[in-house]
Tab-separated table of N, CA, C and O in Angstrom:
chain	number	residue	atom	x	y	z
S	1	MET	N	-14.862	0.576	15.626
S	1	MET	CA	-15.259	1.858	15.113
S	1	MET	C	-15.049	1.925	13.552
S	1	MET	O	-15.949	2.356	12.886
S	2	LEU	N	-13.901	1.378	13.175
S	2	LEU	CA	-13.674	1.372	11.659
S	2	LEU	C	-14.596	0.478	10.915
S	2	LEU	O	-15.100	0.802	9.800
S	3	LYS	N	-15.103	-0.669	11.581
S	3	LYS	CA	-16.006	-1.430	10.919
S	3	LYS	C	-17.310	-0.760	10.648
S	3	LYS	O	-17.984	-0.999	9.650
S	4	GLN	N	-17.654	0.019	11.783
S	4	GLN	CA	-18.985	0.752	11.648
S	4	GLN	C	-18.968	1.783	10.533
S	4	GLN	O	-19.916	1.817	9.737
S	5	ILE	N	-17.837	2.403	10.349
S	5	ILE	CA	-17.598	3.378	9.259
S	5	ILE	C	-17.620	2.650	7.902
S	5	ILE	O	-18.321	3.037	6.851
S	6	LYS	N	-16.842	1.559	7.846
S	6	LYS	CA	-16.779	0.835	6.511
S	6	LYS	C	-18.161	0.273	6.107
S	6	LYS	O	-18.496	0.226	4.915
S	7	ASP	N	-19.002	-0.234	7.139
S	7	ASP	CA	-20.302	-0.812	6.761
S	7	ASP	C	-21.362	0.236	6.677
S	7	ASP	O	-22.541	-0.130	6.455
S	8	SER	N	-21.026	1.520	6.728
S	8	SER	CA	-22.067	2.613	6.729
S	8	SER	C	-22.723	2.744	5.371
S	8	SER	O	-21.939	2.792	4.344
S	9	PRO	N	-23.980	2.889	5.348
S	9	PRO	CA	-24.766	2.953	3.996
S	9	PRO	C	-24.375	4.275	3.393
S	9	PRO	O	-24.329	4.481	2.167
S	10	LYS	N	-24.209	5.273	4.271
S	10	LYS	CA	-23.756	6.667	3.782
S	10	LYS	C	-22.498	6.624	3.009
S	10	LYS	O	-22.300	7.307	2.066
S	11	LEU	N	-21.555	5.878	3.503
S	11	LEU	CA	-20.211	5.719	2.766
S	11	LEU	C	-20.294	5.092	1.488
S	11	LEU	O	-19.786	5.536	0.453
S	12	GLU	N	-21.194	4.148	1.400
S	12	GLU	CA	-21.457	3.406	0.048
S	12	GLU	C	-22.234	4.381	-0.896
S	12	GLU	O	-21.838	4.401	-2.110
S	13	GLN	N	-23.119	5.163	-0.401
S	13	GLN	CA	-23.725	6.212	-1.349
S	13	GLN	C	-22.743	7.206	-1.818
S	13	GLN	O	-22.777	7.621	-2.927
S	14	LEU	N	-21.838	7.686	-0.845
S	14	LEU	CA	-20.888	8.681	-1.134
S	14	LEU	C	-19.807	8.078	-2.237
S	14	LEU	O	-19.544	8.780	-3.215
S	15	LYS	N	-19.542	6.873	-2.120
S	15	LYS	CA	-18.667	6.198	-3.115
S	15	LYS	C	-19.348	6.094	-4.464
S	15	LYS	O	-18.700	6.308	-5.550
S	16	ALA	N	-20.498	5.709	-4.382
S	16	ALA	CA	-21.415	5.747	-5.746
S	16	ALA	C	-21.607	6.972	-6.342
S	16	ALA	O	-21.537	7.057	-7.626
S	17	ARG	N	-21.752	8.050	-5.665
S	17	ARG	CA	-22.137	9.299	-6.248
S	17	ARG	C	-20.780	9.933	-6.730
S	17	ARG	O	-20.710	10.798	-7.670
S	18	HIS	N	-19.603	9.704	-6.046
S	18	HIS	CA	-18.350	10.328	-6.460
S	18	HIS	C	-17.221	9.273	-6.625
S	18	HIS	O	-16.328	9.317	-5.866
S	19	PRO	N	-17.339	8.488	-7.682
S	19	PRO	CA	-16.329	7.475	-7.834
S	19	PRO	C	-15.007	7.985	-8.111
S	19	PRO	O	-13.947	7.357	-7.686
S	20	ASN	N	-14.814	9.165	-8.826
S	20	ASN	CA	-13.563	9.687	-8.959
S	20	ASN	C	-12.880	10.316	-7.685
S	20	ASN	O	-11.590	10.091	-7.420
S	21	ALA	N	-13.580	10.745	-6.721
S	21	ALA	CA	-13.027	11.119	-5.468
S	21	ALA	C	-12.709	9.802	-4.679
S	21	ALA	O	-11.684	10.025	-3.982
S	22	ASN	N	-13.448	8.791	-4.755
S	22	ASN	CA	-13.116	7.680	-4.162
S	22	ASN	C	-11.784	7.037	-4.617
S	22	ASN	O	-10.753	6.575	-3.771
S	23	VAL	N	-11.443	7.256	-5.924
S	23	VAL	CA	-10.109	6.875	-6.509
S	23	VAL	C	-8.996	7.594	-5.973
S	23	VAL	O	-8.056	7.097	-5.656
S	24	VAL	N	-9.234	8.937	-5.811
S	24	VAL	CA	-8.275	9.902	-5.333
S	24	VAL	C	-7.884	9.606	-3.893
S	24	VAL	O	-6.791	9.566	-3.443
S	25	VAL	N	-8.922	9.148	-3.128
S	25	VAL	CA	-8.786	8.888	-1.678
S	25	VAL	C	-7.956	7.537	-1.588
S	25	VAL	O	-7.060	7.307	-0.726
S	26	ILE	N	-8.253	6.582	-2.430
S	26	ILE	CA	-7.561	5.264	-2.449
S	26	ILE	C	-6.054	5.534	-2.834
S	26	ILE	O	-5.187	4.968	-2.215
S	27	VAL	N	-5.844	6.241	-3.896
S	27	VAL	CA	-4.387	6.652	-4.293
S	27	VAL	C	-3.591	7.219	-3.290
S	27	VAL	O	-2.512	6.891	-2.835
S	28	PHE	N	-4.249	8.244	-2.578
S	28	PHE	CA	-3.651	9.025	-1.429
S	28	PHE	C	-3.308	7.971	-0.276
S	28	PHE	O	-2.215	7.996	0.203
S	29	ALA	N	-4.163	7.097	0.004
S	29	ALA	CA	-3.971	6.092	1.039
S	29	ALA	C	-2.696	5.065	0.619
S	29	ALA	O	-1.853	4.838	1.548
S	30	ILE	N	-2.648	4.744	-0.565
S	30	ILE	CA	-1.527	3.906	-1.005
S	30	ILE	C	-0.204	4.597	-0.962
S	30	ILE	O	0.762	4.132	-0.466
S	31	VAL	N	-0.201	5.973	-1.253
S	31	VAL	CA	1.024	6.729	-1.226
S	31	VAL	C	1.402	6.919	0.220
S	31	VAL	O	2.644	6.871	0.548
S	32	MET	N	0.555	7.152	1.121
S	32	MET	CA	0.899	7.224	2.545
S	32	MET	C	1.358	5.928	3.139
S	32	MET	O	2.360	5.984	3.880
S	33	LEU	N	0.805	4.880	2.688
S	33	LEU	CA	1.326	3.484	3.136
S	33	LEU	C	2.734	3.343	2.600
S	33	LEU	O	3.731	2.989	3.391
S	34	TRP	N	2.980	3.694	1.331
S	34	TRP	CA	4.290	3.496	0.754
S	34	TRP	C	5.302	4.431	1.399
S	34	TRP	O	6.377	3.949	1.775
S	35	ARG	N	4.964	5.676	1.706
S	35	ARG	CA	5.856	6.610	2.281
S	35	ARG	C	6.186	6.105	3.703
S	35	ARG	O	7.315	6.235	4.180
S	36	GLY	N	5.258	5.508	4.488
S	36	GLY	CA	5.559	5.031	5.816
S	36	GLY	C	6.422	3.897	5.776
S	36	GLY	O	7.408	3.740	6.501
S	37	ALA	N	6.189	2.999	4.782
S	37	ALA	CA	7.146	1.825	4.663
S	37	ALA	C	8.549	2.364	4.259
S	37	ALA	O	9.543	1.811	4.878
S	38	TRP	N	8.638	3.221	3.363
S	38	TRP	CA	9.855	3.691	2.975
S	38	TRP	C	10.591	4.377	4.125
S	38	TRP	O	11.867	4.063	4.244
S	39	GLY	N	9.956	5.163	4.864
S	39	GLY	CA	10.559	5.802	5.986
S	39	GLY	C	11.111	4.820	7.094
S	39	GLY	O	12.273	4.993	7.659
S	40	LEU	N	10.262	3.770	7.299
S	40	LEU	CA	10.757	2.674	8.280
S	40	LEU	C	11.894	2.031	7.735
S	40	LEU	O	12.906	1.759	8.628
S	41	LEU	N	11.965	1.680	6.524
S	41	LEU	CA	13.156	1.057	5.906
S	41	LEU	C	14.408	1.954	5.948
S	41	LEU	O	15.406	1.495	6.265
S	42	ASP	N	14.163	3.190	5.656
S	42	ASP	CA	15.259	4.240	5.800
S	42	ASP	C	15.881	4.261	7.175
S	42	ASP	O	17.112	4.432	7.405
S	43	THR	N	14.947	4.218	8.312
S	43	THR	CA	15.328	4.414	9.566
S	43	THR	C	16.031	3.129	10.184
S	43	THR	O	17.052	3.388	10.930
S	44	TYR	N	15.491	2.000	9.879
S	44	TYR	CA	15.931	0.721	10.620
S	44	TYR	C	16.713	-0.196	9.754
S	44	TYR	O	17.390	-1.115	10.329
S	45	LEU	N	16.729	-0.278	8.432
S	45	LEU	CA	17.417	-1.251	7.693
S	45	LEU	C	18.741	-0.686	7.231
S	45	LEU	O	18.847	0.151	6.242
S	46	PHE	N	19.722	-0.831	7.949
S	46	PHE	CA	21.163	-0.433	7.653
S	46	PHE	C	21.142	1.054	7.505
S	46	PHE	O	21.512	1.510	6.457
S	47	PRO	N	20.853	1.798	8.602
S	47	PRO	CA	20.757	3.203	8.342
S	47	PRO	C	22.019	4.028	8.070
S	47	PRO	O	22.031	5.034	7.571
S	48	GLY	N	23.077	3.367	8.389
S	48	GLY	CA	24.459	3.896	8.118
S	48	GLY	C	24.989	3.724	6.693
S	48	GLY	O	25.929	4.279	6.198
S	49	SER	N	24.321	2.753	5.945
S	49	SER	CA	24.733	2.345	4.634
S	49	SER	C	23.507	2.291	3.656
S	49	SER	O	22.945	1.317	3.540
S	50	PRO	N	23.199	3.480	3.112
S	50	PRO	CA	21.954	3.493	2.193
S	50	PRO	C	22.154	2.601	0.916
S	50	PRO	O	21.173	1.901	0.654
S	51	THR	N	23.367	2.427	0.471
S	51	THR	CA	23.523	1.361	-0.759
S	51	THR	C	23.193	0.014	-0.314
S	51	THR	O	22.510	-0.662	-0.967
S	52	LEU	N	23.697	-0.370	0.837
S	52	LEU	CA	23.510	-1.744	1.242
S	52	LEU	C	22.001	-1.939	1.554
S	52	LEU	O	21.345	-2.948	1.227
S	53	SER	N	21.331	-0.950	2.160
S	53	SER	CA	19.970	-0.957	2.452
S	53	SER	C	19.092	-1.056	1.162
S	53	SER	O	18.073	-1.953	1.145
S	54	TYR	N	19.404	-0.380	0.186
S	54	TYR	CA	18.816	-0.493	-1.115
S	54	TYR	C	18.932	-1.772	-1.866
S	54	TYR	O	17.968	-2.315	-2.240
S	55	LEU	N	20.115	-2.323	-1.802
S	55	LEU	CA	20.348	-3.654	-2.348
S	55	LEU	C	19.692	-4.718	-1.501
S	55	LEU	O	19.112	-5.655	-2.239
S	56	VAL	N	19.537	-4.706	-0.285
S	56	VAL	CA	18.897	-5.636	0.410
S	56	VAL	C	17.422	-5.670	0.302
S	56	VAL	O	16.708	-6.598	0.079
S	57	CYS	N	16.862	-4.378	0.007
S	57	CYS	CA	15.377	-4.125	-0.242
S	57	CYS	C	15.153	-4.772	-1.579
S	57	CYS	O	14.029	-5.492	-1.876
S	58	ILE	N	15.865	-4.513	-2.581
S	58	ILE	CA	15.720	-5.100	-3.942
S	58	ILE	C	15.799	-6.502	-3.887
S	58	ILE	O	14.903	-7.154	-4.494
S	59	GLY	N	16.684	-7.187	-3.157
S	59	GLY	CA	16.857	-8.608	-3.059
S	59	GLY	C	15.711	-9.198	-2.247
S	59	GLY	O	15.091	-10.179	-2.806
S	60	LEU	N	15.204	-8.595	-1.176
S	60	LEU	CA	14.125	-9.217	-0.572
S	60	LEU	C	12.769	-8.976	-1.420
S	60	LEU	O	12.006	-9.945	-1.467
S	61	GLY	N	12.630	-7.866	-2.101
S	61	GLY	CA	11.425	-7.727	-2.896
S	61	GLY	C	11.445	-8.685	-4.073
S	61	GLY	O	10.408	-9.338	-4.317
S	62	ALA	N	12.663	-8.922	-4.674
S	62	ALA	CA	12.691	-9.884	-5.853
S	62	ALA	C	12.402	-11.395	-5.191
S	62	ALA	O	11.656	-12.115	-5.857
S	63	ALA	N	12.813	-11.693	-4.069
S	63	ALA	CA	12.725	-12.966	-3.421
S	63	ALA	C	11.201	-13.131	-3.103
S	63	ALA	O	10.665	-14.199	-3.326
S	64	ILE	N	10.620	-12.181	-2.606
S	64	ILE	CA	9.154	-12.221	-2.223
S	64	ILE	C	8.307	-12.465	-3.519
S	64	ILE	O	7.479	-13.327	-3.623
S	65	LEU	N	8.567	-11.649	-4.560
S	65	LEU	CA	7.906	-11.887	-5.836
S	65	LEU	C	8.113	-13.252	-6.420
S	65	LEU	O	7.337	-13.829	-6.980
S	66	TYR	N	9.495	-13.701	-6.418
S	66	TYR	CA	9.792	-15.018	-6.890
S	66	TYR	C	9.008	-16.164	-6.078
S	66	TYR	O	8.346	-17.049	-6.774
S	67	LEU	N	8.905	-16.038	-4.789
S	67	LEU	CA	8.212	-17.018	-4.035
S	67	LEU	C	6.717	-17.092	-4.353
S	67	LEU	O	5.958	-18.118	-4.236
S	68	ASP	N	6.196	-15.933	-4.811
S	68	ASP	CA	4.852	-15.751	-5.055
S	68	ASP	C	4.586	-15.936	-6.613
S	68	ASP	O	3.491	-15.610	-7.210
S	69	ASN	N	5.526	-16.383	-7.296
S	69	ASN	CA	5.420	-16.658	-8.807
S	69	ASN	C	5.185	-15.401	-9.518
S	69	ASN	O	4.542	-15.405	-10.643
S	70	PHE	N	5.643	-14.240	-9.080
S	70	PHE	CA	5.395	-13.045	-9.802
S	70	PHE	C	4.049	-12.784	-10.074
S	70	PHE	O	3.655	-12.177	-11.049
S	71	SER	N	3.069	-13.358	-9.135
S	71	SER	CA	1.654	-13.208	-9.416
S	71	SER	C	1.074	-11.921	-8.793
S	71	SER	O	1.258	-11.602	-7.649
S	72	ILE	N	0.394	-11.276	-9.696
S	72	ILE	CA	-0.428	-9.966	-9.100
S	72	ILE	C	-1.872	-10.230	-9.308
S	72	ILE	O	-2.595	-9.304	-9.255
S	73	ASP	N	-2.318	-11.477	-9.520
S	73	ASP	CA	-3.741	-11.711	-9.766
S	73	ASP	C	-4.570	-11.394	-8.487
S	73	ASP	O	-5.756	-11.078	-8.655
S	74	ASN	N	-4.085	-11.372	-7.302
S	74	ASN	CA	-4.783	-10.983	-6.106
S	74	ASN	C	-5.095	-9.634	-6.111
S	74	ASN	O	-6.017	-9.215	-5.254
S	75	LEU	N	-4.451	-8.724	-6.943
S	75	LEU	CA	-4.809	-7.368	-6.980
S	75	LEU	C	-6.002	-6.959	-7.825
S	75	LEU	O	-6.589	-5.880	-7.861
S	76	LYS	N	-6.359	-7.954	-8.622
S	76	LYS	CA	-7.537	-7.787	-9.603
S	76	LYS	C	-8.854	-7.843	-8.651
S	76	LYS	O	-8.961	-8.574	-7.789
S	77	ARG	N	-9.797	-7.232	-9.131
S	77	ARG	CA	-11.206	-7.288	-8.571
S	77	ARG	C	-12.059	-8.379	-9.378
S	77	ARG	O	-11.978	-8.564	-10.399
């Protein structure tokens, strides 16, 4: 079902006519994704010790970026 919506010509026309609205929708989706990830980490990653949870998240994030050579080239179009 999502593939049909994604490949819809009407959706492409809508994006072309209203590029600013498309940006707002994308930003909204990114915020929702971030909020969901944040909530899951708060709930399941050391829920009784927020400081330890934050430190582990910082460490894991830094390790992932290090392993990827701090590359964000994949985010460019």
